[in-house]
């Protein structure tokens, strides 16, 4: 069975299309109008081995907030849709990724219960190009709320804002990949003692 999610989300502020194939090869086609965010979503697809298409037309004449937030909401919804009934997946995933002086540790549970724990170094540079670095947590909050997963992201140290954010997206990609992959020893089994995820 294919595990593909497709979400179109349109408001007065943005128009978003997200398509994701969890069993892809990491092919991406990303265009949000926010260069650094495009770069991060590309990391998510490539390192998660998800085929990912994201097309967002947002009110960038105001700022990038609505564009970034609404894209993350649509991405979370598409990821949840692609997971389907979650039968036969690993469910849990974690990954630690270094990027020069920065380190990110990400752990995920595809639990059906949205929860986010997020820590990163204080006093980061406020902007990376047109990307507001305070949006990283908001992206994760929005994604978690729609994907309905538990996500812990911890950056214990780092100096360069670009590195701090990028290693989070790379580690997130790998953790999601490991959690969503099919477990050959658990074919047809839902990984929950409750009988529901």
N, CA and C of each residue as an Amber inpcrd file, in Angstrom:
protein
   591
   0.8400000  -1.1980000   0.0000000   0.0000000   0.0000000   0.0000000
   0.8740000   1.2470000   0.0000000   0.4860000   2.2220000  -0.8040000
   1.2300000   3.4770000  -0.8170000   0.8890000   4.2820000   0.4270000
   1.8720000   4.9780000   0.9230000   1.6680000   5.8280000   2.1030000
   1.9330000   7.2700000   1.6890000   0.9120000   7.8470000   1.1140000
   1.0070000   9.1840000   0.5400000  -0.0150000  10.0880000   1.1960000
   0.3940000  11.2980000   1.5050000  -0.5230000  12.3010000   2.0210000
  -0.5420000  13.5080000   1.1140000  -1.7100000  14.0810000   0.9300000
  -1.8440000  15.2850000   0.0980000  -2.8260000  16.2300000   0.7720000
  -2.3790000  17.4470000   1.0670000  -3.2160000  18.4340000   1.7450000
  -3.1370000  19.7550000   1.0080000  -4.2910000  20.3330000   0.7420000
  -4.3840000  21.6940000   0.2250000  -5.0630000  22.5350000   1.2890000
  -4.4680000  23.6540000   1.6130000  -4.9860000  24.5190000   2.6820000
  -4.9940000  25.9530000   2.1680000  -6.1660000  26.5670000   2.1510000
  -6.2810000  27.9270000   1.6400000  -6.9870000  28.8100000   2.6430000
  -6.3610000  29.9460000   2.9550000  -6.9630000  30.9550000   3.8170000
  -6.8150000  32.3060000   3.1220000  -7.2480000  33.3670000   3.7740000
  -7.0630000  34.7110000   3.2240000  -5.5940000  35.1200000   3.2260000
  -4.7760000  34.3750000   3.9780000  -3.3650000  34.7260000   4.1140000
  -2.4390000  33.8680000   3.2590000  -2.8170000  32.6090000   3.0260000
  -1.9270000  31.6980000   2.3090000  -2.7050000  30.6750000   1.4930000
  -2.0120000  30.1180000   0.5170000  -2.4970000  28.9600000  -0.2260000
  -1.3640000  27.9420000  -0.2260000  -1.6180000  26.7500000   0.3260000
  -0.5600000  25.7620000   0.5310000  -0.9600000  24.4240000  -0.0830000
  -0.0190000  23.7950000  -0.7530000  -0.1550000  22.4220000  -1.2220000
   1.0340000  21.6300000  -0.7030000   0.7460000  20.5210000  -0.0240000
   1.8000000  19.6210000   0.4420000   1.4640000  18.2070000  -0.0050000
   2.4410000  17.5390000  -0.5860000   2.3320000  16.1280000  -0.9180000
   3.5570000  15.4160000  -0.3540000   3.3320000  14.2860000   0.3230000
   4.4430000  13.5420000   0.9070000   4.2400000  12.0480000   0.6950000
   5.3100000  11.3780000   0.3060000   5.3290000   9.9290000   0.1640000
   6.3630000   9.4030000   1.1540000   5.8960000   8.7000000   2.1880000
   6.7900000   8.2220000   3.2370000   7.7620000   7.1650000   2.7440000
   7.4480000   6.5210000   1.6330000   8.3030000   5.4590000   1.1010000
   9.0360000   5.9090000  -0.1580000   9.4050000   7.1650000  -0.1690000
  10.0770000   7.7370000  -1.3310000  11.5830000   7.5500000  -1.2930000
  12.2640000   8.3930000  -2.0410000  13.7230000   8.3350000  -2.1390000
  14.3780000   9.6590000  -1.7810000  13.5880000  10.6000000  -1.2630000
  14.1370000  11.8920000  -0.8840000  14.0660000  12.9510000  -1.9640000
  13.2160000  12.7450000  -2.9660000  13.0440000  13.7600000  -4.0080000
  12.1970000  14.9050000  -3.4590000  12.6100000  16.1300000  -3.6900000
  11.8810000  17.2780000  -3.1570000  11.6310000  18.3270000  -4.2300000
  10.5370000  19.0550000  -4.0410000  10.1800000  20.1950000  -4.8910000
   9.5410000  21.2140000  -3.9590000  10.3300000  22.1590000  -3.4880000
   9.9210000  23.0610000  -2.4120000   9.9340000  24.5020000  -2.8980000
   8.8480000  25.2350000  -2.6530000   8.8060000  26.6610000  -2.9810000
   7.8130000  27.3530000  -2.0520000   8.3330000  28.0070000  -1.0220000
   7.4800000  28.7610000  -0.0920000   7.6770000  30.2650000  -0.2230000
   8.7340000  30.6690000  -0.9000000   9.0570000  32.0860000  -0.9790000
   9.9750000  32.5500000   0.1320000  10.2940000  31.6490000   1.0760000
  11.2210000  31.9560000   2.1680000  12.4120000  31.0170000   1.9910000
  13.5120000  31.5530000   1.4850000  14.6350000  30.7320000   1.0520000
  15.1620000  29.7630000   2.0900000  15.4120000  30.2390000   3.3020000
  15.9760000  29.3570000   4.3260000  14.9800000  28.2740000   4.7190000
  13.6960000  28.6050000   4.7620000  12.6670000  27.6090000   5.0770000
  12.6120000  26.5350000   3.9890000  12.7380000  26.9500000   2.7350000
  12.8140000  25.9840000   1.6360000  13.9790000  25.0270000   1.8640000
  15.1070000  25.5740000   2.2820000  16.3060000  24.7770000   2.5400000
  16.0400000  23.7570000   3.6520000  15.3240000  24.1700000   4.7050000
  15.0320000  23.2680000   5.8180000  14.0490000  22.1660000   5.4050000
  13.0460000  22.5130000   4.6330000  12.0840000  21.5030000   4.1730000
  12.7590000  20.5270000   3.2050000  13.7170000  21.0170000   2.4420000
  14.5010000  20.1380000   1.5840000  15.2840000  19.1330000   2.4300000
  15.8540000  19.5950000   3.5460000  16.5610000  18.6920000   4.4640000
  15.6110000  17.6150000   4.9880000  14.3880000  18.0280000   5.3180000
  13.4010000  17.0960000   5.8600000  13.1060000  15.9770000   4.8570000
  12.8960000  16.3390000   3.6080000  12.6170000  15.3340000   2.5940000
  13.8110000  14.4470000   2.3060000  14.9490000  15.0670000   2.1040000
  16.1240000  14.3040000   1.6880000  16.6310000  13.3620000   2.7770000
  16.6980000  13.8420000   4.0110000  17.2350000  13.0050000   5.0860000
  16.1870000  12.0500000   5.6490000  14.9050000  12.3460000   5.4240000
  13.8600000  11.4120000   5.8240000  13.5550000  10.3860000   4.7470000
  14.1410000  10.5760000   3.5660000  13.8220000   9.7710000   2.3770000
  12.3300000   9.8370000   2.0570000  11.7540000  11.0090000   2.2930000
  10.3700000  11.2690000   1.9150000  10.3810000  12.0250000   0.5930000
   9.5520000  11.6040000  -0.3670000   9.3290000  12.4490000  -1.5300000
   8.3930000  13.5610000  -1.0690000   8.8270000  14.8020000  -1.2230000
   8.1040000  15.9260000  -0.6270000   7.9450000  17.0680000  -1.6140000
   6.6970000  17.4520000  -1.8200000   6.3750000  18.6360000  -2.6220000
   5.6850000  19.6420000  -1.7150000   6.1650000  20.8730000  -1.7290000
   5.5520000  21.9510000  -0.9530000   5.4800000  23.1860000  -1.8370000
   4.2650000  23.6990000  -2.0340000   4.0600000  24.9280000  -2.8050000
   3.2040000  25.8680000  -1.9640000   3.7690000  26.9810000  -1.5770000
   3.0480000  27.9420000  -0.7410000   3.0980000  29.3200000  -1.3740000
   1.9390000  29.9400000  -1.4430000   1.8240000  31.3330000  -1.8780000
   1.2460000  32.0950000  -0.6950000   2.0810000  32.9060000  -0.0510000
   1.6500000  33.5730000   1.1720000   1.7970000  35.0770000   1.1230000
   1.3040000  35.7240000   2.1630000   1.3270000  37.1910000   2.2450000
   2.6890000  37.6900000   2.7450000   3.7050000  37.4340000   1.9500000
   5.0650000  37.8100000   2.3310000   5.2740000  39.3230000   2.3550000
   4.3280000  40.0730000   1.7940000   4.4260000  41.5280000   1.8820000
   4.2030000  41.9950000   3.3240000   3.5830000  41.1400000   4.1500000
   3.4260000  41.4470000   5.5840000   4.6790000  40.9800000   6.3190000
   4.8870000  39.6860000   6.3690000   6.1270000  39.0560000   6.8040000
   5.9860000  37.5630000   6.5090000   6.9200000  36.7650000   6.9830000
   6.9210000  35.3460000   6.6230000   6.1300000  34.4660000   7.5930000
   5.5870000  35.0280000   8.6540000   4.9670000  34.2280000   9.7150000
   3.8470000  33.3190000   9.2000000   2.8710000  33.8910000   8.5150000
   1.7270000  33.1050000   8.0520000   2.1580000  32.0180000   7.0650000
   3.0870000  32.3560000   6.1840000   3.5780000  31.4070000   5.1920000
   4.2320000  30.2080000   5.8690000   5.0910000  30.4840000   6.8300000
   5.8100000  29.4170000   7.5300000   4.8520000  28.5760000   8.3650000
   3.9900000  29.2340000   9.1350000   3.0550000  28.5180000  10.0100000
   2.0820000  27.6420000   9.2190000   1.4620000  28.2010000   8.2080000
   0.4510000  27.4520000   7.4590000   1.0660000  26.2810000   6.6870000
   2.2900000  26.4600000   6.2290000   2.9900000  25.3530000   5.5830000
   3.2390000  24.2270000   6.5740000   3.6560000  24.5700000   7.7790000
   3.9040000  23.5470000   8.8080000   2.6230000  22.8250000   9.1950000
   1.5050000  23.5420000   9.2700000   0.2200000  22.9080000   9.5760000
  -0.1660000  21.9070000   8.4890000  -0.0210000  22.3190000   7.2340000
  -0.3630000  21.4310000   6.1200000   0.5780000  20.2320000   6.0620000
   1.8580000  20.4540000   6.3680000   2.8250000  19.3620000   6.3740000
   2.4730000  18.3300000   7.4460000   2.1050000  18.7990000   8.6280000
   1.7110000  17.8770000   9.6860000   0.4860000  17.0680000   9.3150000
  -0.4970000  17.7270000   8.7070000  -1.7220000  17.0310000   8.2940000
  -1.4270000  15.9980000   7.2070000  -0.5490000  16.3360000   6.2730000
  -0.1950000  15.4040000   5.2040000   0.5850000  14.2130000   5.7570000
   1.4620000  14.4660000   6.7090000   2.2240000  13.3800000   7.3250000
   1.2830000  12.4160000   8.0440000   0.3280000  12.9410000   8.7960000
  -0.6460000  12.0960000   9.4990000  -1.4570000  11.2700000   8.5010000
  -1.8840000  11.9040000   7.4300000  -2.6590000  11.1980000   6.3990000
  -1.8350000  10.0670000   5.7950000  -0.5620000  10.3210000   5.5210000
   0.2930000   9.3110000   4.9000000   0.5520000   8.1290000   5.8280000
   0.5740000   8.3710000   7.1320000   0.8000000   7.2910000   8.0930000
  -0.3340000   6.2670000   8.0830000  -1.5240000   6.7140000   7.7310000
  -2.6700000   5.7990000   7.6850000  -2.9720000   5.2000000   9.0420000
  -3.1750000   3.8910000   9.0890000  -3.5730000   3.2410000  10.3450000
  -2.3830000   2.9100000  11.2510000  -1.1720000   3.1480000  10.8010000
   0.0710000   2.9530000  11.5600000   0.3840000   1.4900000  11.8700000
  -0.3410000   0.5840000  11.2640000  -0.0800000  -0.8400000  11.4810000
   1.2820000  -1.1990000  10.8980000   2.0910000  -1.9040000  11.6840000
   3.3660000  -2.4200000  11.2130000   4.5330000  -1.4560000  11.2250000
   4.3600000  -0.2540000  11.7880000   5.4780000   0.6980000  11.8280000
   6.2720000   0.5180000  13.1240000   7.4540000   1.1210000  13.1530000
   8.2670000   1.0790000  14.3690000   7.6790000   1.9320000  15.4890000
   7.0400000   3.0390000  15.1410000   6.3850000   3.9900000  16.0400000
   7.3600000   4.9640000  16.6970000   8.4520000   4.4830000  17.2680000
   9.4180000   5.3510000  17.9390000  10.6450000   5.5620000  17.0640000
  11.2110000   6.7440000  17.1500000  12.4390000   7.0240000  16.4190000
  13.2440000   8.0870000  17.1250000  14.5550000   7.9840000  17.0050000
  15.4010000   9.0430000  17.5660000  16.6630000   9.1650000  16.7420000
  17.2350000  10.3540000  16.7820000  18.4570000  10.6050000  16.0310000
  19.1810000  11.8000000  16.6400000  20.4860000  11.7060000  16.6810000
  21.3340000  12.8130000  17.1130000  22.1970000  13.2220000  15.9280000
  22.1720000  14.5010000  15.6150000  22.8940000  15.0100000  14.4290000
  23.7930000  16.1770000  14.8360000  25.0920000  16.0710000  14.5280000
  25.9790000  17.2200000  14.7150000  26.0510000  18.0350000  13.4260000
  26.2260000  19.3130000  13.5660000  26.5150000  20.1660000  12.4170000
  27.5630000  21.1700000  12.8820000  28.8120000  20.8610000  12.5930000
  29.9480000  21.6350000  13.0860000  29.8590000  21.7760000  14.6040000
  29.6700000  22.9910000  15.1130000  29.6920000  23.2050000  16.5660000
  28.3500000  22.9450000  17.2430000  27.3120000  22.6490000  16.4680000
  25.9590000  22.4740000  16.9980000  25.5790000  20.9970000  17.0310000
  24.6600000  20.6670000  17.9440000  24.1920000  19.2890000  18.0810000
  22.6930000  19.3040000  18.3550000  21.9530000  18.4460000  17.6650000
  20.5090000  18.3090000  17.8980000  20.1780000  16.8610000  18.2100000
  19.3400000  16.6850000  19.2230000  18.8540000  15.3610000  19.6150000
  17.3370000  15.3720000  19.4640000  16.8100000  14.4640000  18.6550000
  15.3700000  14.4250000  18.3850000  14.8340000  13.0270000  18.6610000
  13.7420000  12.9620000  19.4020000  13.0490000  11.7070000  19.6820000
  11.5720000  11.8950000  19.3780000  10.9760000  10.9080000  18.7120000
   9.5790000  11.0340000  18.2960000   8.8100000   9.7680000  18.6400000
   7.5410000   9.9620000  18.9890000   6.5890000   8.8700000  19.1900000
   5.3660000   9.2000000  18.3500000   5.0570000   8.3370000  17.3980000
   3.8940000   8.5570000  16.5330000   2.6390000   8.0860000  17.2690000
   2.3730000   8.7320000  18.3640000   1.4640000   8.2570000  19.4070000
   0.0010000   8.5850000  19.1920000  -0.2940000   9.5640000  18.3600000
  -1.6610000  10.0600000  18.2610000  -1.9590000  11.1340000  19.2960000
  -0.9610000  11.4480000  20.1310000  -1.1220000  12.4710000  21.1720000
  -0.1030000  13.5820000  20.9350000  -0.5670000  14.7660000  20.5280000
   0.3810000  15.8450000  20.2350000   1.0220000  16.4110000  21.4940000
   2.3560000  16.4380000  21.5030000   3.0920000  17.0410000  22.6160000
   4.4750000  17.4220000  22.1130000   4.9190000  18.6170000  22.4860000
   6.2320000  19.0980000  22.0620000   7.0490000  19.5380000  23.2590000
   8.2880000  19.0690000  23.2950000   9.3160000  19.6080000  24.1930000
  10.4240000  20.1190000  23.2910000  10.7960000  21.3850000  23.4570000
  11.7810000  21.9910000  22.5530000  12.7030000  22.9100000  23.3250000
  14.0040000  22.6570000  23.2130000  14.9930000  23.5470000  23.8200000
  16.1000000  23.8010000  22.8010000  16.5550000  25.0360000  22.7920000
  17.6860000  25.4050000  21.9470000  18.4310000  26.5350000  22.6350000
  19.6640000  26.8100000  22.2350000  20.4450000  27.8500000  22.8990000
  19.7510000  29.2100000  22.8710000  19.8880000  29.9380000  23.9450000
  19.3230000  31.2900000  24.0150000  20.2370000  32.2770000  23.2910000
  19.6760000  33.4490000  23.0180000  20.4110000  34.5480000  22.3930000
  20.9770000  34.1700000  21.0220000  20.1780000  33.3920000  20.2630000
  20.5570000  33.1190000  18.8780000  20.3840000  34.3820000  18.0500000
  21.0630000  34.4370000  16.9400000  20.8180000  35.5290000  15.9910000
  19.3390000  35.5160000  15.6230000  18.6770000  36.6830000  15.5930000
  17.2300000  36.6960000  15.3840000  16.7810000  36.3300000  13.9690000
  17.6350000  36.5000000  12.9800000  17.2310000  36.2580000  11.5960000
  18.3030000  35.4540000  10.8550000  17.8290000  34.5900000   9.9510000
  18.6890000  33.9330000   8.9610000  18.0610000  34.2850000   7.6200000
  18.6190000  35.2320000   6.9280000  17.9710000  35.7650000   5.7320000
  16.6330000  36.3640000   6.1190000  15.5470000  35.8720000   5.5230000
  14.1950000  36.3520000   5.8520000  13.5040000  35.4330000   6.8540000
  14.2480000  34.5110000   7.4440000  13.6980000  33.5290000   8.3750000
  13.9220000  33.9990000   9.8050000  12.8240000  34.1850000  10.5300000
  12.8610000  34.5640000  11.9450000  13.1580000  33.3070000  12.7560000
  14.2750000  33.2910000  13.4890000  14.6840000  32.0670000  14.1830000
  13.7300000  31.6650000  15.3060000  12.8780000  32.5670000  15.7680000
  11.8810000  32.1750000  16.7740000  10.7840000  31.3040000  16.1650000
  10.7470000  31.2280000  14.8310000   9.7290000  30.4260000  14.1640000
  10.0090000  28.9250000  14.2170000  11.2350000  28.5330000  14.5290000
  11.5430000  27.0980000  14.5500000  10.6340000  26.3710000  15.5250000
  10.5190000  26.8860000  16.7400000   9.6270000  26.2510000  17.7120000
   8.1840000  26.2670000  17.2130000   7.7730000  27.3520000  16.5860000
   6.3930000  27.4530000  16.1120000   6.1230000  26.4690000  14.9780000
   7.1090000  26.2480000  14.1260000   6.9840000  25.2280000  13.0750000
   6.7350000  23.8670000  13.7070000   7.5400000  23.5330000  14.7040000
   7.4150000  22.2380000  15.3680000   6.0730000  22.1130000  16.0840000
   5.6330000  23.1840000  16.7440000   4.3180000  23.1710000  17.4140000
   3.2060000  22.9100000  16.4040000   3.2660000  23.5970000  15.2840000
   2.2280000  23.4710000  14.2630000   2.2320000  22.0840000  13.6480000
   3.4280000  21.5800000  13.3470000   3.5600000  20.2410000  12.7720000
   3.0290000  19.1740000  13.7340000   3.4370000  19.2640000  14.9800000
   3.0250000  18.2960000  16.0080000   1.5130000  18.2960000  16.1940000
   0.9200000  19.4760000  16.2240000  -0.5270000  19.5840000  16.4420000
  -1.3170000  18.8660000  15.3640000  -0.8730000  18.9690000  14.1130000
  -1.5970000  18.3510000  13.0080000  -1.1930000  16.8920000  12.7800000
   0.0730000  16.5720000  13.0000000   0.5380000  15.1910000  12.8180000
   0.1060000  14.3100000  13.9750000  -0.1820000  14.9240000  15.1010000
  -0.5860000  14.2220000  16.3250000   0.4870000  13.2290000  16.7690000
   1.6580000  13.8030000  17.0250000   2.7990000  13.0200000  17.4890000
   3.3900000  13.6890000  18.7250000   4.1590000  12.9170000  19.4810000
   4.9500000  13.4710000  20.5790000   6.3690000  13.6720000  20.0670000
   6.9030000  14.8670000  20.2790000   8.1940000  15.2210000  19.7120000
   9.0470000  15.9440000  20.7470000  10.2480000  15.4460000  20.9560000
  11.2170000  16.0860000  21.8460000  12.4280000  16.4950000  21.0140000
  12.7380000  17.7810000  21.0200000  13.8660000  18.3240000  20.2620000
  14.7410000  19.0960000  21.2360000  15.9960000  18.7010000  21.3280000
  16.9130000  19.3200000  22.2810000  18.2200000  19.6730000  21.5740000
  18.5810000  20.9440000  21.6370000  19.8720000  21.3980000  21.1170000
  20.6900000  21.8590000  22.3240000  21.5830000  21.0140000  22.8500000
  22.3080000  21.3660000  24.0690000  23.3320000  22.4660000  23.8750000
  23.8370000  22.6030000  22.6320000  24.8040000  23.6610000  22.3910000
  24.9040000  23.9630000  20.9010000  25.4410000  25.1350000  20.6330000
  25.6090000  25.6000000  19.2630000  25.8170000  27.1010000  19.2840000
  26.5270000  27.6250000  18.2930000  26.7750000  29.0670000  18.2150000
  26.1410000  29.6840000  16.9780000  26.2850000  29.0270000  15.8490000
  25.8240000  29.5810000  14.5810000  24.3400000  29.2670000  14.3890000
  23.5230000  30.2990000  14.1990000  22.0720000  30.1050000  14.1070000
  21.6910000  29.1810000  12.9530000  22.3560000  29.3210000  11.8320000
  22.0720000  28.4550000  10.6770000  22.2920000  26.9890000  11.0620000
  23.4030000  26.7050000  11.7060000  23.7130000  25.3440000  12.1170000
  22.7210000  24.8260000  13.1590000  22.3630000  25.6740000  14.1150000
  21.4450000  25.2720000  15.1840000  20.0930000  24.8420000  14.6150000
  19.5780000  25.6110000  13.6750000  18.2760000  25.2800000  13.0870000
  18.4020000  24.0830000  12.1500000  19.4330000  24.0690000  11.3230000
  19.5460000  23.0130000  10.3230000  19.7360000  21.6400000  10.9540000
  20.5280000  21.5490000  12.0170000  20.7150000  20.2180000  12.6140000
  19.4190000  19.7210000  13.2410000  18.5220000  20.6230000  13.6590000
  17.2170000  20.1980000  14.1640000  16.3820000  19.5530000  13.0600000
  16.3670000  20.1600000  11.8920000  15.5780000  19.6160000  10.7860000
  16.1590000  18.2910000  10.2860000  17.4770000  18.1780000  10.2630000
  18.0940000  16.9270000   9.8200000  17.7910000  15.7980000  10.8040000
  17.9200000  16.0900000  12.0950000  17.6370000  15.0680000  13.1040000
  16.1560000  14.7160000  13.1160000  15.2900000  15.7030000  12.9220000
  13.8500000  15.4400000  12.8380000  13.5430000  14.5190000  11.6650000
  14.1590000  14.7900000  10.5370000  13.9290000  13.9680000   9.3400000
  14.2690000  12.5130000   9.6170000  15.4360000  12.2760000  10.1940000
  15.8690000  10.9020000  10.4560000  14.9840000  10.2270000  11.5110000
  14.6230000  10.9550000  12.5580000  13.7760000  10.3680000  13.6020000
  12.4080000   9.9910000  13.0330000  11.8310000  10.8600000  12.2110000
  10.5440000  10.5560000  11.5850000  10.6690000   9.3760000  10.6300000
  11.7730000   9.3300000   9.9150000  12.0040000   8.2030000   8.9970000
  12.0280000   6.8810000   9.7630000  12.8130000   6.8350000  10.8400000
  12.9360000   5.5900000  11.5980000  11.6030000   5.1910000  12.2270000
  10.8690000   6.1700000  12.7580000   9.5980000   5.8710000  13.4300000
   8.5230000   5.4040000  12.4530000   8.5280000   5.9540000  11.2560000
   7.4530000   5.6550000  10.3050000   7.7440000   4.4540000   9.4090000
   8.9860000   3.9550000   9.4360000   9.3120000   2.8100000   8.5940000
   8.5870000   1.5550000   9.0640000   8.3580000   0.6640000   8.1310000
   7.7000000  -0.5990000   8.4500000   8.6740000  -1.5510000   9.1350000
   8.2250000  -2.1610000  10.2040000   9.0110000  -3.1210000  10.9630000
   8.7100000  -4.5170000  10.4170000   9.6880000  -5.1900000   9.7900000
   9.4010000  -6.4960000   9.1860000   8.9840000  -7.5530000  10.2130000
   9.3040000  -7.3530000  11.4650000   8.9240000  -8.3160000  12.5030000
   7.5310000  -8.0410000  13.0520000   6.9370000  -6.9190000  12.6480000
   5.6390000  -6.5430000  13.2060000   4.5970000  -6.3170000  12.1220000
   4.7150000  -7.0300000  11.0220000   3.7520000  -6.8790000   9.9270000
   2.3430000  -7.1850000  10.4220000   1.4380000  -6.2620000  10.1520000
   0.0440000  -6.4490000  10.5470000  -0.2370000  -6.1720000  12.0100000
   0.7770000  -5.6900000  12.7360000   0.6160000  -5.4390000  14.1740000
   0.6410000  -3.9370000  14.4440000  -0.3080000  -3.4650000  15.2210000
  -0.3070000  -2.0700000  15.6560000   0.5870000  -1.9640000  16.8860000
   1.5910000  -1.0850000  16.8510000   2.5510000  -1.0230000  17.9610000
   2.0060000  -0.2770000  19.1760000   0.9830000  -0.8570000  19.7900000
   0.3660000  -0.2400000  20.9710000  -0.3660000  -1.3080000  21.7830000
  -0.1610000  -1.2890000  23.0920000  -0.8900000  -2.2120000  23.9600000
  -2.3490000  -1.7840000  24.1190000  -2.6420000  -0.5310000  23.7630000
  -4.0220000  -0.0200000  23.8650000  -4.8820000  -0.4760000  22.6920000
  -4.2250000  -0.8860000  21.6190000  -4.9540000  -1.2470000  20.4220000
  -5.3450000  -0.0660000  19.5740000  -4.7510000   1.1090000  19.8680000
  -5.0540000   2.3180000  19.1050000  -3.8710000   3.2700000  19.2060000
  -3.6210000   3.9940000  18.1000000  -2.6040000   5.0430000  18.0890000
  -3.2410000   6.2970000  17.5120000
